[in-house]
Amino acid sequence: MGVVRTPSMRNGDYLEGIINEYVTGKSSKVRKSSPSRIVAALTCLQFTFAIYATFLLYYMSPSVDLRTKPDFSWATRIAQHWKHFITQPHMLSTYDGNPLAQFPAEVCEHEQIDFLQKKSNDAVMIKLKRELYDEVLEFQKRTSGTETLEELMKMKSKWSAKGPDVPKITVILNHFKRRTLCAQLDSLLNQTLPFHHVWVLSFGSPNELSLRRIVESYNSSKISFISSSYDFKYYGRFQMALQTESDFIYILDDDMIPGKKMLEILSHVGGTDKYKNSVLGSIGRILPFRQKDFTFPSYRKFRSKEAGLYLPDPAYDITVDAIVQVDFLSSSWFLSADLVKTLFVETPFTFMTGEDLHLSYQLQKYRNAGSYVLPVDPNDKETWGDSEHRLAYVSETTVIFKDIVQVRDDQWWRALSTGYITQWAAMYPQKIDALFYAHSISEVKALAPLLEKFRTTVGKKAYIVVSGGGFCPCEEAAAALKWPKTVCKERRFKIFDLEIGAISGASNSEVPILQAVYSSMKGLVQIHNPSLLITVADIDANVKNALKMAAQTSVNNTELVLLPRSAVPKVLWMADLRPTALPNWNRMQISVNIITQNRAVSLQRLLRSLQNAFYVGDQVPLSFNMDSKVDEETLKVVSNFQWPHGPKTIRRRIIQGGLIRAVSESWYPSSDDDYGLLLEDDIEVSPYYYLWIKYALLAYQYDPQVSLPELSSISLYTPRLVEVVKERPKWNATEFFKRIHPNTPYLHQLPCSWGAVFFPKHWREFYAYMNMRFTEDAKQNPVQIPKSRTNGWQASWKKFLIDMMYLRGYVSLYPNFPNQMSFSTNHMEPGAHISAKDNVLKHNKADFEVPLMKDDFTRFLPAGKMPPASKLPALNLFNQALSLKGLKSAGAKLVQDVLSCADTELVVVDHATGLPKNCTKF
């Protein structure tokens, strides 16, 4: 044809030469008789070819992935067939004729794997590892569910490779020396779901030029090369990830060559509701479990089941066939772009290593996000995240340098110590009695006595958390507790160092401290499930708020206890309470209700004693109840009194009601946890009165293992006389109970009017009873207790309460200490009863005024603590020993209650209203 096509000749030039031959008649094969027909045919051919070329050039563009486009039959097939051959010469033109430009085949290097996958022949270890893996899977299957790859791909997802929502994925490849870049790029270019961008990073790599040439040889605008002479180590790639505008980030170590379906699988799972707030990968670790000696081993400990798991682990024939949650991922991380920044909330333990654990820890701590190893199809390597696992495995098995192992051990232990809920912690939730928190060394010293009491009490567990950093360094805290400084480094639960100052750095804002304390304490509370979270009442307000929020996250009702520093040594008895009672520490409310009228000096003495008492950080409402004839001086005292422990309420009657109404109407419970302490103004209380009430309520009323429904009140006072007998003989409880224990508390059928706390259910019952039985004339009262002086009492609220308690077998708890030391005393000053004109009895002050308890009362108790409820002795109204059943029997036999019951039955009431319902056998 006279025209020879050279490699530099374009298709258009070649076609034009052919046409010229036919037009000028130089071709002997053309018939002269039909030139117009030939020209027309060639014109049609040229037009058809132009259309074809347009489609072909579009589909050969590097920016177009043929797998995502519809199949236009011949055009697509031809483009797929010729794209490889045509785009390479086209690449040269982009280099402006650069003779140094090369093809991937000319610059690629490949990793030589000249070893077989290691397999263990240690039957014991194979068994131990497999057992641990099965335990983990069984737990996760039971608690959250685990899915196979097939099940995962059937789950509804936001993203799909087929649209309409196709995710944008930026892949980050970090390279230093390994020769796997080409294998990674080839795999990524052939993914069933195309990537959005690939960033190849070279930080301080000696192979930077080689890596750059490889990236350039692929001649793709989607593949970028980013380099620096400075080595940003393992965190640099995550810092780069912050710049992405993609939906997902997929970060790969240079030992990971993903299968061609990996991006599609990862994005599908990442788009499900269950796993959208997760980081996904192909290799992970489960951190060590606690050993029998209560320590945690190194994660590299040999021949140890407790050292944890490496997943998958071909050495022990462990493959991942269902998704499994791990403590951290290795070698690859797939997560939403929004989650990446969480890695940098806290300053890492070190920038030299450990970014894998730090990422998983931070994601759980601040985003409640889990880390998961995806399952694979063992028969389809395209579903594997590491299609050549020997590369990743050799990286795992060669990290044996002692200093690196120690750093990583320190890192994971610090994470666990600051609230990281590992798989061990999730599988084996702990239960301790108290978790102490101290934000300063002075707080450590203040809490030390109570912490020591908990730790030395048999059957009790307690740990302390310190803020660490510049606020409360762990080693200084250990010294303050007289512990060796090594406790700060031991992998054993005892002291937890949050290192708040070191993590968050200096700041004038309260936010970093609040966030750091809350996020760490939330995890620690979830791991250890303390009944009480104890700190000092004057702790920093922001820290206090963080602790409150952390306690509220507990599923087991952890109670935050804010103790005044002065009260800490006074409440060592907390450690003697049953674990079942401790969570009820804050449940009750004890109000102080004062009945006063015209004894201002007496009232001031009472108020001083109340102010000087030890409280435990509780809210204690205070009410003043005054009759209509209250004097001016008393009004001024009441008005000017400042009460720091709760609200102050003042009530004044318009019409004089007398003592019976003044007392009985001074308090009415607002709930079943509302307890009323009634005090007349001539009473004085001990500094320990509140502690006695609190201890008794927790021991006998708020312990679910204790059943003592007969207990209706707690007395602060110990009587020296038998009050209801006409002769009123003297009586000494210490002497009476010396065979049991001289200072045992006891139950008595007599209610106390000189300082007592009344229970809400029984007080409602008393109101209803008194309403049904009140008469102005005592002789008309149908209840006549044999040989009781109370039968003739008039205008006495106490008489009605005695009657009810006798008829129904109720009792009050009384203290019993040497010389009748009590938590209240009566100064026997003139009033409605004492020295009243119609009171023929003479009152010897020495018979009623008792010494107040001025020291720790628990040292007098049997074995230094409240005895079990079943060991409390009981007395009837006349100070005679009798069982609780005997008390009920005596009341029933009287047959004088508000309902007509048999002599073997007692009245049952509705505790919400106090109204009687029916009779029942006891």
Short mmCIF file of C-alpha atoms in Angstrom, two decimals, residues 328-667:
data_model
loop_
_atom_site.label_atom_id
_atom_site.label_comp_id
_atom_site.label_asym_id
_atom_site.label_seq_id
_atom_site.Cartn_x
_atom_site.Cartn_y
_atom_site.Cartn_z
CA PHE A 328 -6.23 -4.41 69.75
CA LEU A 329 -5.56 -4.93 66.06
CA SER A 330 -2.24 -5.36 64.32
CA SER A 331 -1.03 -4.71 60.79
CA SER A 332 -4.28 -3.29 59.39
CA TRP A 333 -7.04 -0.97 60.53
CA PHE A 334 -10.26 -0.09 58.77
CA LEU A 335 -12.37 2.62 60.42
CA SER A 336 -14.50 5.61 59.64
CA ALA A 337 -12.56 8.81 59.09
CA ASP A 338 -14.40 10.38 62.03
CA LEU A 339 -12.94 7.86 64.48
CA VAL A 340 -9.30 8.50 63.57
CA LYS A 341 -8.96 11.68 65.60
CA THR A 342 -9.82 9.76 68.78
CA LEU A 343 -6.30 8.33 68.71
CA PHE A 344 -4.94 11.74 69.68
CA VAL A 345 -7.26 12.63 72.57
CA GLU A 346 -4.52 11.58 74.99
CA THR A 347 -0.80 11.80 74.53
CA PRO A 348 0.45 8.28 73.73
CA PHE A 349 2.51 6.38 76.27
CA THR A 350 5.36 6.46 73.73
CA PHE A 351 5.64 7.34 70.04
CA MET A 352 8.14 4.54 69.49
CA THR A 353 5.58 1.71 69.48
CA GLY A 354 2.11 0.69 70.61
CA GLU A 355 -0.08 2.75 68.30
CA ASP A 356 -2.19 -0.36 67.76
CA LEU A 357 -3.15 -0.73 71.43
CA HIS A 358 -3.44 3.02 71.93
CA LEU A 359 -5.96 3.25 69.09
CA SER A 360 -8.21 0.50 70.43
CA TYR A 361 -7.96 1.80 73.99
CA GLN A 362 -8.82 5.38 73.03
CA LEU A 363 -11.68 4.29 70.81
CA GLN A 364 -13.27 2.30 73.62
CA LYS A 365 -12.56 4.92 76.24
CA TYR A 366 -13.92 7.92 74.39
CA ARG A 367 -16.21 6.48 71.69
CA ASN A 368 -17.29 3.15 73.17
CA ALA A 369 -15.98 1.58 69.97
CA GLY A 370 -14.80 -2.03 69.72
CA SER A 371 -11.98 -3.67 67.77
CA TYR A 372 -12.81 -6.71 65.66
CA VAL A 373 -10.98 -9.29 63.59
CA LEU A 374 -13.05 -10.23 60.57
CA PRO A 375 -13.66 -13.85 59.65
CA VAL A 376 -12.45 -15.28 56.35
CA ASP A 377 -13.52 -17.90 53.87
CA PRO A 378 -10.70 -20.46 54.23
CA ASN A 379 -11.28 -21.58 50.65
CA ASP A 380 -11.14 -18.10 49.13
CA LYS A 381 -7.95 -16.13 49.64
CA GLU A 382 -9.58 -13.08 48.09
CA THR A 383 -11.48 -12.67 51.39
CA TRP A 384 -8.29 -12.60 53.44
CA GLY A 385 -6.87 -9.40 54.81
CA ASP A 386 -3.39 -10.91 54.67
CA SER A 387 -3.30 -13.25 51.71
CA GLU A 388 0.28 -14.13 52.58
CA HIS A 389 0.13 -14.54 56.36
CA ARG A 390 3.76 -15.60 56.65
CA LEU A 391 4.77 -11.95 56.18
CA ALA A 392 2.70 -10.76 59.15
CA TYR A 393 3.61 -13.80 61.20
CA VAL A 394 7.34 -13.25 60.89
CA SER A 395 6.81 -9.67 62.07
CA GLU A 396 4.91 -10.96 65.11
CA THR A 397 7.42 -13.64 66.02
CA THR A 398 10.50 -11.47 65.62
CA VAL A 399 9.35 -8.80 68.10
CA ILE A 400 11.32 -10.41 70.90
CA PHE A 401 13.59 -7.59 71.99
CA LYS A 402 13.38 -7.35 75.74
CA ASP A 403 13.11 -3.57 75.90
CA ILE A 404 10.28 -3.47 73.33
CA VAL A 405 8.38 -6.24 75.10
CA GLN A 406 8.73 -4.38 78.41
CA VAL A 407 7.48 -1.13 76.89
CA ARG A 408 4.45 -2.86 75.41
CA ASP A 409 3.77 -4.71 78.66
CA ASP A 410 3.88 -1.40 80.51
CA GLN A 411 1.57 0.11 77.94
CA TRP A 412 -1.18 -2.49 78.08
CA TRP A 413 -1.00 -2.63 81.88
CA ARG A 414 -1.39 1.13 82.05
CA ALA A 415 -4.40 0.86 79.76
CA LEU A 416 -6.01 -1.82 81.96
CA SER A 417 -5.18 0.24 85.05
CA THR A 418 -6.89 3.29 83.63
CA GLY A 419 -10.14 1.68 82.65
CA TYR A 420 -9.56 -0.31 79.45
CA ILE A 421 -12.11 -3.13 79.46
CA THR A 422 -10.13 -5.97 77.97
CA GLN A 423 -11.65 -9.28 76.98
CA TRP A 424 -10.53 -10.71 80.34
CA ALA A 425 -12.28 -7.86 82.16
CA ALA A 426 -15.43 -8.36 80.12
CA MET A 427 -15.46 -12.13 80.66
CA TYR A 428 -14.60 -11.99 84.34
CA PRO A 429 -16.20 -8.89 85.90
CA GLN A 430 -14.81 -8.25 89.34
CA LYS A 431 -16.75 -7.36 92.47
CA ILE A 432 -15.03 -5.28 95.12
CA ASP A 433 -16.35 -3.47 98.14
CA ALA A 434 -14.75 -0.06 97.72
CA LEU A 435 -12.79 1.92 95.18
CA PHE A 436 -11.11 5.00 96.64
CA TYR A 437 -10.16 8.05 94.60
CA ALA A 438 -7.58 10.67 95.60
CA HIS A 439 -6.69 13.68 93.47
CA SER A 440 -3.90 14.90 95.74
CA ILE A 441 -1.45 13.53 98.28
CA SER A 442 -3.37 15.17 101.13
CA GLU A 443 -6.48 13.27 100.01
CA VAL A 444 -4.50 10.02 99.99
CA LYS A 445 -3.48 10.67 103.58
CA ALA A 446 -7.04 11.55 104.60
CA LEU A 447 -8.47 8.35 103.10
CA ALA A 448 -5.62 6.09 104.25
CA PRO A 449 -7.20 4.84 107.55
CA LEU A 450 -10.42 3.71 105.89
CA LEU A 451 -8.59 2.15 102.94
CA GLU A 452 -6.37 0.22 105.34
CA LYS A 453 -9.40 -0.93 107.34
CA PHE A 454 -11.06 -2.30 104.19
CA ARG A 455 -7.88 -4.03 103.04
CA THR A 456 -7.27 -5.69 106.42
CA THR A 457 -10.85 -6.83 106.96
CA VAL A 458 -11.35 -10.48 106.08
CA GLY A 459 -13.47 -10.92 102.98
CA LYS A 460 -13.21 -7.30 101.85
CA LYS A 461 -11.55 -5.93 98.70
CA ALA A 462 -10.61 -2.32 98.13
CA TYR A 463 -8.26 -0.47 95.77
CA ILE A 464 -7.25 3.15 95.39
CA VAL A 465 -7.08 5.30 92.27
CA VAL A 466 -4.78 8.32 92.19
CA SER A 467 -4.84 11.10 89.62
CA GLY A 468 -1.11 10.76 88.95
CA GLY A 469 0.93 13.17 86.90
CA GLY A 470 1.61 16.47 88.64
CA PHE A 471 -1.51 16.19 90.80
CA CYS A 472 -0.78 13.04 92.78
CA PRO A 473 2.27 11.02 91.63
CA CYS A 474 1.79 7.32 92.22
CA GLU A 475 5.08 6.75 94.00
CA GLU A 476 4.38 9.59 96.43
CA ALA A 477 0.92 8.19 97.06
CA ALA A 478 2.43 4.77 97.77
CA ALA A 479 4.83 6.34 100.24
CA ALA A 480 1.95 8.13 101.98
CA LEU A 481 0.19 4.78 102.32
CA LYS A 482 3.42 3.19 103.59
CA TRP A 483 3.47 0.85 100.60
CA PRO A 484 6.61 0.06 98.59
CA LYS A 485 6.97 2.22 95.50
CA THR A 486 7.09 -0.92 93.37
CA VAL A 487 3.31 -1.26 93.70
CA CYS A 488 3.05 1.40 90.98
CA LYS A 489 4.74 -0.95 88.50
CA GLU A 490 3.43 -4.35 89.58
CA ARG A 491 0.87 -5.96 87.34
CA ARG A 492 -1.47 -6.53 90.28
CA PHE A 493 -4.60 -4.64 91.32
CA LYS A 494 -3.85 -2.40 94.26
CA ILE A 495 -3.23 1.17 93.14
CA PHE A 496 -4.26 2.67 89.81
CA ASP A 497 -2.37 5.64 88.38
CA LEU A 498 -4.43 7.68 85.93
CA GLU A 499 -1.44 9.89 85.00
CA ILE A 500 -3.86 12.72 84.28
CA GLY A 501 -1.33 15.51 84.20
CA ALA A 502 1.03 13.54 81.98
CA ILE A 503 -1.74 12.62 79.55
CA SER A 504 -3.63 15.87 79.15
CA GLY A 505 -0.79 18.31 79.77
CA ALA A 506 -1.11 21.71 81.36
CA SER A 507 -4.41 23.50 80.79
CA ASN A 508 -6.35 26.37 82.26
CA SER A 509 -9.59 24.63 81.36
CA GLU A 510 -11.40 22.16 83.55
CA VAL A 511 -12.52 20.10 80.56
CA PRO A 512 -9.39 17.92 80.11
CA ILE A 513 -9.33 16.93 83.77
CA LEU A 514 -13.05 16.23 83.93
CA GLN A 515 -12.86 14.20 80.72
CA ALA A 516 -9.78 12.23 81.79
CA VAL A 517 -11.15 11.41 85.25
CA TYR A 518 -14.60 10.48 83.99
CA SER A 519 -13.48 8.30 81.08
CA SER A 520 -10.95 6.38 83.16
CA MET A 521 -13.12 5.99 86.24
CA LYS A 522 -16.05 4.86 84.11
CA GLY A 523 -13.94 1.97 82.84
CA LEU A 524 -12.57 1.10 86.28
CA VAL A 525 -16.06 1.10 87.77
CA GLN A 526 -17.29 -1.20 85.01
CA ILE A 527 -14.34 -3.56 85.48
CA HIS A 528 -14.34 -3.78 89.28
CA ASN A 529 -18.00 -3.06 90.14
CA PRO A 530 -17.33 -1.46 93.53
CA SER A 531 -20.20 -1.17 95.96
CA LEU A 532 -18.83 2.21 97.01
CA LEU A 533 -16.74 4.85 95.25
CA ILE A 534 -15.21 6.79 98.13
CA THR A 535 -13.49 10.17 98.13
CA VAL A 536 -13.29 13.26 100.32
CA ALA A 537 -16.16 15.72 100.38
CA ASP A 538 -14.01 18.75 99.59
CA ILE A 539 -12.49 17.32 96.41
CA ASP A 540 -12.29 19.60 93.36
CA ALA A 541 -15.79 20.30 92.05
CA ASN A 542 -14.99 19.19 88.51
CA VAL A 543 -13.45 15.96 89.71
CA LYS A 544 -16.49 15.41 91.91
CA ASN A 545 -18.77 15.78 88.91
CA ALA A 546 -16.64 13.34 86.93
CA LEU A 547 -16.85 10.78 89.74
CA LYS A 548 -20.62 11.23 89.99
CA MET A 549 -21.03 10.55 86.28
CA ALA A 550 -18.71 7.54 86.47
CA ALA A 551 -20.67 6.05 89.37
CA GLN A 552 -23.94 6.54 87.49
CA THR A 553 -22.67 4.37 84.62
CA SER A 554 -22.43 1.35 86.91
CA VAL A 555 -24.88 -1.44 86.20
CA ASN A 556 -24.49 -2.66 89.80
CA ASN A 557 -25.47 0.58 91.54
CA THR A 558 -22.12 1.89 92.68
CA GLU A 559 -22.67 4.62 95.27
CA LEU A 560 -20.46 7.70 95.43
CA VAL A 561 -19.57 8.45 99.04
CA LEU A 562 -18.23 11.94 99.80
CA LEU A 563 -16.75 11.84 103.28
CA PRO A 564 -15.70 14.91 105.25
CA ARG A 565 -12.04 14.43 106.11
CA SER A 566 -12.75 14.65 109.84
CA ALA A 567 -15.30 11.85 109.56
CA VAL A 568 -13.05 9.33 107.78
CA PRO A 569 -11.42 7.87 110.92
CA LYS A 570 -14.86 7.73 112.55
CA VAL A 571 -16.48 5.47 109.95
CA LEU A 572 -14.03 2.57 109.89
CA TRP A 573 -17.04 0.39 110.70
CA MET A 574 -18.00 0.70 107.03
CA ALA A 575 -15.65 -2.18 106.35
CA ASP A 576 -17.62 -4.38 108.77
CA LEU A 577 -20.89 -4.02 106.89
CA ARG A 578 -21.94 -6.85 104.65
CA PRO A 579 -21.25 -6.28 100.94
CA THR A 580 -24.99 -6.47 100.38
CA ALA A 581 -25.59 -3.48 102.65
CA LEU A 582 -22.88 -1.19 101.24
CA PRO A 583 -24.72 -0.21 98.02
CA ASN A 584 -27.49 1.26 100.19
CA TRP A 585 -25.16 3.79 101.80
CA ASN A 586 -26.91 6.82 100.28
CA ARG A 587 -30.38 5.39 100.17
CA MET A 588 -31.81 6.59 103.49
CA GLN A 589 -32.54 10.18 104.52
CA ILE A 590 -32.44 11.03 108.20
CA SER A 591 -34.11 14.27 109.17
CA VAL A 592 -33.69 16.04 112.51
CA ASN A 593 -36.96 17.36 113.93
CA ILE A 594 -36.79 19.65 116.97
CA ILE A 595 -39.75 20.37 119.20
CA THR A 596 -39.30 23.67 121.04
CA GLN A 597 -41.29 26.53 122.61
CA ASN A 598 -39.76 28.67 125.32
CA ARG A 599 -36.43 27.19 126.39
CA ALA A 600 -34.03 29.19 124.22
CA VAL A 601 -30.94 28.39 126.29
CA SER A 602 -31.69 24.66 126.18
CA LEU A 603 -32.33 24.90 122.46
CA GLN A 604 -28.98 26.56 121.87
CA ARG A 605 -27.22 23.75 123.75
CA LEU A 606 -28.97 21.18 121.57
CA LEU A 607 -28.08 23.06 118.38
CA ARG A 608 -24.42 23.29 119.38
CA SER A 609 -24.32 19.54 119.96
CA LEU A 610 -25.88 18.94 116.55
CA GLN A 611 -23.34 21.21 114.87
CA ASN A 612 -20.43 19.47 116.59
CA ALA A 613 -21.50 16.00 115.52
CA PHE A 614 -19.79 13.91 112.83
CA TYR A 615 -21.70 13.57 109.61
CA VAL A 616 -20.77 11.54 106.55
CA GLY A 617 -21.57 13.96 103.78
CA ASP A 618 -25.29 13.15 103.83
CA GLN A 619 -28.06 15.69 103.37
CA VAL A 620 -29.72 16.03 106.78
CA PRO A 621 -32.87 18.20 106.72
CA LEU A 622 -33.56 20.10 109.93
CA SER A 623 -37.01 21.26 111.08
CA PHE A 624 -38.12 23.41 114.02
CA ASN A 625 -41.62 22.74 115.34
CA MET A 626 -42.99 25.46 117.64
CA ASP A 627 -46.31 25.79 119.38
CA SER A 628 -48.30 29.01 119.29
CA LYS A 629 -46.90 30.27 122.63
CA VAL A 630 -43.26 30.26 121.50
CA ASP A 631 -41.32 33.13 123.01
CA GLU A 632 -39.40 35.85 121.17
CA GLU A 633 -35.94 34.66 122.21
CA THR A 634 -36.61 31.18 120.86
CA LEU A 635 -37.87 32.65 117.59
CA LYS A 636 -34.64 34.61 117.20
CA VAL A 637 -32.50 31.56 117.92
CA VAL A 638 -34.40 29.54 115.34
CA SER A 639 -34.31 32.29 112.73
CA ASN A 640 -30.58 32.98 113.07
CA PHE A 641 -29.42 29.38 113.17
CA GLN A 642 -27.36 28.27 110.14
CA TRP A 643 -27.50 24.59 109.25
CA PRO A 644 -24.81 23.49 106.74
CA HIS A 645 -25.96 19.89 106.25
CA GLY A 646 -29.27 20.40 104.45
CA PRO A 647 -32.44 22.49 104.28
CA LYS A 648 -33.89 24.18 107.36
CA THR A 649 -37.68 24.26 107.86
CA ILE A 650 -39.61 26.26 110.47
CA ARG A 651 -43.17 25.40 111.51
CA ARG A 652 -45.28 27.35 114.01
CA ARG A 653 -48.78 26.48 115.17
CA ILE A 654 -51.51 29.13 115.28
CA ILE A 655 -53.54 27.35 117.98
CA GLN A 656 -51.77 25.80 120.93
CA GLY A 657 -51.72 22.03 120.46
CA GLY A 658 -49.81 20.80 123.46
CA LEU A 659 -46.95 18.36 123.58
CA ILE A 660 -48.90 15.40 122.23
CA ARG A 661 -49.58 17.23 118.96
CA ALA A 662 -46.25 19.05 118.88
CA VAL A 663 -44.35 15.77 118.88
CA SER A 664 -46.59 13.50 116.85
CA GLU A 665 -47.12 16.12 114.14
CA SER A 666 -43.46 17.21 113.94
CA TRP A 667 -42.63 14.68 111.22
#
